[in-house]
Amino acid sequence: ISYGDRNPVLDDKTLFPSFFRIVPNDHSQYDGFVQLLHYFGWTWVGLVASDEEHHLRTSQELRAVLHKSGICIAYFEVVSTQYVFSYLHVFNVIEKSRANVVIPFCSHFIFLNLIYSAAQNAQHRRVWIIPASFSLFTDTLLLSVLSVLDGSLQFSMHREEIPGFQDFIYSINPTTFSSFLTADFWNDLFL
């Protein structure tokens, strides 16, 4: 059972008959990107990827889908995970471009560096369209940095309510589940 691997090779059930992915593959998200871009009339976008295999592959796949749907790629920049300051070059490309929309496929660390650079130096605001695979924890960002993301959009995975889960959570207490973890959880939340 995989909670995050989106490698399409794993979709082949003859090679991996017992592999089960609980997150959708990236292809459904590409359609969402295209629909969103067309809806807002955004036909000129920038792509940023880190040099990790998954991010390069997904950004290349999205690039082909965007091209086929009539969306133009203003730039495609790759941020090195080895050279710490390569994001500065990428930030300069973003800043000089006329494209107002940026789609990042990179690690949390690289994205934060780009956003912090934009917060300190940006002359122009950008709309960041953030993939669902990217976990953005706003509590880790400073208020001044959050303003850079104002107007940006993040895709998220569809979530269904788990039947009975809320009742189960409300029923947990140190007497129903005798475990030191339950007691610690209970004390942290309610005492």
Coordinates of C-alpha atoms in Angstrom, one line a residue:
I1 CA 0.0 0.0 0.0
S2 CA 1.5 3.3 -1.1
Y3 CA 0.5 6.6 0.4
G4 CA 2.3 8.8 -2.0
D5 CA 4.2 7.1 -4.8
R6 CA 2.8 8.2 -8.2
N7 CA 5.2 6.4 -10.5
P8 CA 3.1 5.3 -13.5
V9 CA 5.3 2.1 -13.8
L10 CA 3.5 0.8 -10.7
D11 CA 0.2 1.0 -12.5
D12 CA 1.1 -2.2 -14.5
K13 CA -0.8 -4.9 -12.6
T14 CA 1.0 -7.7 -14.4
L15 CA 4.3 -6.5 -12.9
F16 CA 2.9 -5.3 -9.6
P17 CA -0.3 -7.3 -8.9
S18 CA -0.3 -6.5 -5.2
F19 CA 0.5 -2.8 -5.4
F20 CA -2.2 -0.5 -4.2
R21 CA -2.1 3.3 -4.4
I22 CA -4.4 5.3 -2.2
V23 CA -3.7 8.5 -4.0
P24 CA -4.7 9.2 -7.6
N25 CA -2.0 9.3 -10.3
D26 CA -1.0 12.7 -11.6
H27 CA -2.9 12.4 -14.9
S28 CA -6.3 13.4 -13.4
Q29 CA -4.6 16.5 -12.0
Y30 CA -3.3 17.5 -15.4
D31 CA -6.8 17.7 -16.7
G32 CA -7.7 19.9 -13.7
F33 CA -4.8 22.2 -14.5
V34 CA -5.9 22.5 -18.1
Q35 CA -9.5 23.2 -17.1
L36 CA -8.5 25.8 -14.6
L37 CA -6.1 27.6 -17.0
H38 CA -8.8 27.7 -19.7
Y39 CA -11.5 28.8 -17.3
F40 CA -9.4 31.9 -16.2
G41 CA -8.0 32.5 -19.7
W42 CA -4.5 31.9 -18.6
T43 CA -2.7 30.7 -21.7
W44 CA 0.9 31.7 -20.8
V45 CA 2.4 29.8 -17.8
G46 CA 5.8 29.0 -16.3
L47 CA 6.8 25.6 -15.0
V48 CA 9.4 25.0 -12.3
A49 CA 10.7 21.6 -11.4
S50 CA 13.4 20.3 -9.1
D51 CA 15.9 17.9 -10.6
E52 CA 14.4 14.9 -8.8
E53 CA 13.1 12.1 -11.1
H54 CA 9.5 12.4 -10.0
H55 CA 9.3 16.1 -10.3
L56 CA 11.0 16.1 -13.7
R57 CA 8.7 13.4 -15.1
T58 CA 5.5 15.0 -13.9
S59 CA 6.5 18.4 -15.2
Q60 CA 7.4 16.9 -18.6
E61 CA 4.1 15.1 -18.7
L62 CA 2.2 18.3 -17.8
R63 CA 4.2 20.2 -20.3
A64 CA 3.0 17.9 -23.1
V65 CA -0.6 18.0 -21.9
L66 CA -0.6 21.9 -21.7
H67 CA 1.0 22.1 -25.2
K68 CA -1.7 19.8 -26.6
S69 CA -4.4 22.0 -25.1
G70 CA -3.1 25.3 -26.4
I71 CA -1.4 26.5 -23.3
C72 CA 2.0 28.1 -24.0
I73 CA 5.0 27.5 -21.8
A74 CA 6.8 30.7 -21.1
Y75 CA 9.7 28.9 -19.4
F76 CA 10.6 25.6 -18.0
E77 CA 13.2 25.9 -15.2
V78 CA 14.9 23.1 -13.3
V79 CA 16.1 23.8 -9.8
S80 CA 19.1 21.8 -8.7
T81 CA 18.8 20.0 -5.4
Q82 CA 22.6 19.9 -5.2
Y83 CA 23.4 23.5 -5.9
V84 CA 21.7 25.3 -3.0
F85 CA 21.4 28.7 -4.6
S86 CA 20.1 27.6 -8.0
Y87 CA 16.6 28.7 -7.0
L88 CA 17.9 32.3 -7.2
H89 CA 18.4 31.9 -10.9
V90 CA 14.9 30.4 -11.3
F91 CA 13.4 33.3 -9.2
N92 CA 15.0 35.8 -11.6
V93 CA 13.6 33.9 -14.6
I94 CA 10.1 34.0 -13.0
E95 CA 10.5 37.7 -12.2
K96 CA 11.6 38.7 -15.7
S97 CA 8.9 36.6 -17.4
R98 CA 5.6 38.1 -18.5
A99 CA 3.8 34.9 -17.5
N100 CA 1.7 35.6 -14.4
V101 CA 1.0 31.9 -13.6
V102 CA 3.7 29.5 -12.1
I103 CA 3.2 25.8 -11.6
P104 CA 5.9 24.3 -9.3
F105 CA 6.8 20.6 -9.2
C106 CA 9.5 20.7 -6.5
S107 CA 10.3 19.8 -2.9
H108 CA 8.8 21.8 -0.1
F109 CA 12.3 23.2 0.7
I110 CA 12.8 24.5 -2.8
F111 CA 9.3 25.9 -3.0
L112 CA 9.8 27.8 0.3
N113 CA 13.1 29.3 -1.0
L114 CA 11.3 30.5 -4.1
I115 CA 8.5 32.0 -2.0
Y116 CA 10.8 33.6 0.5
S117 CA 12.8 35.1 -2.4
A118 CA 9.6 36.4 -3.9
A119 CA 8.5 37.9 -0.6
Q120 CA 11.8 39.9 -0.3
N121 CA 12.5 40.8 -3.9
A122 CA 9.4 40.4 -6.2
Q123 CA 8.4 43.3 -8.3
H124 CA 5.4 41.4 -9.8
R125 CA 2.8 39.2 -8.2
R126 CA 2.3 35.7 -9.6
V127 CA -0.5 33.2 -9.3
W128 CA 1.0 29.9 -8.1
I129 CA -1.0 26.8 -9.0
I130 CA 0.2 24.3 -6.5
P131 CA -0.2 20.5 -7.2
A132 CA -2.1 18.3 -4.8
S133 CA 1.0 16.2 -4.1
F134 CA 2.6 19.3 -2.5
S135 CA 1.8 19.7 1.1
L136 CA 1.8 23.3 2.0
F137 CA 1.7 24.0 5.7
T138 CA 0.8 27.6 6.2
D139 CA 1.7 27.6 9.8
T140 CA 5.4 27.2 8.8
L141 CA 5.2 30.4 6.7
L142 CA 5.7 33.9 8.0
L143 CA 2.8 36.3 7.5
S144 CA 4.9 38.4 5.0
V145 CA 5.5 35.3 2.9
L146 CA 1.8 34.3 2.9
S147 CA 1.0 37.6 1.1
V148 CA 3.1 36.3 -1.9
L149 CA 0.7 33.4 -2.2
D150 CA -2.4 35.7 -2.1
G151 CA -4.6 34.7 -5.1
S152 CA -2.8 31.4 -5.6
L153 CA -4.6 28.0 -5.8
Q154 CA -3.7 24.6 -4.5
F155 CA -5.2 21.4 -5.8
S156 CA -6.2 18.9 -3.2
M157 CA -7.2 15.3 -3.3
H158 CA -10.8 14.4 -3.0
R159 CA -11.7 13.1 0.4
E160 CA -14.7 11.2 1.5
E161 CA -16.0 11.2 5.0
I162 CA -15.2 7.9 6.6
P163 CA -18.4 6.4 8.1
G164 CA -18.3 6.2 11.8
F165 CA -14.9 7.9 12.1
Q166 CA -16.2 10.9 13.9
D167 CA -18.1 8.8 16.5
F168 CA -14.9 6.7 17.0
I169 CA -12.8 9.8 17.6
Y170 CA -15.3 11.1 20.1
S171 CA -15.4 7.8 21.9
I172 CA -11.7 7.6 22.5
N173 CA -10.6 8.2 26.0
P174 CA -8.2 6.6 28.4
T175 CA -10.8 4.2 29.8
T176 CA -12.0 2.9 26.4
F177 CA -8.5 2.4 25.0
S178 CA -6.0 1.8 27.7
S179 CA -2.7 2.8 26.1
F180 CA -0.1 5.4 27.1
L181 CA -0.5 7.0 23.7
T182 CA -4.3 7.4 24.2
A183 CA -3.7 8.9 27.6
D184 CA -1.1 11.3 26.2
F185 CA -3.4 12.2 23.3
W186 CA -6.3 12.8 25.7
N187 CA -4.2 14.9 28.1
D188 CA -2.8 17.1 25.3
L189 CA -6.2 17.7 23.7
F190 CA -8.6 18.0 26.7
L191 CA -6.6 18.9 29.8

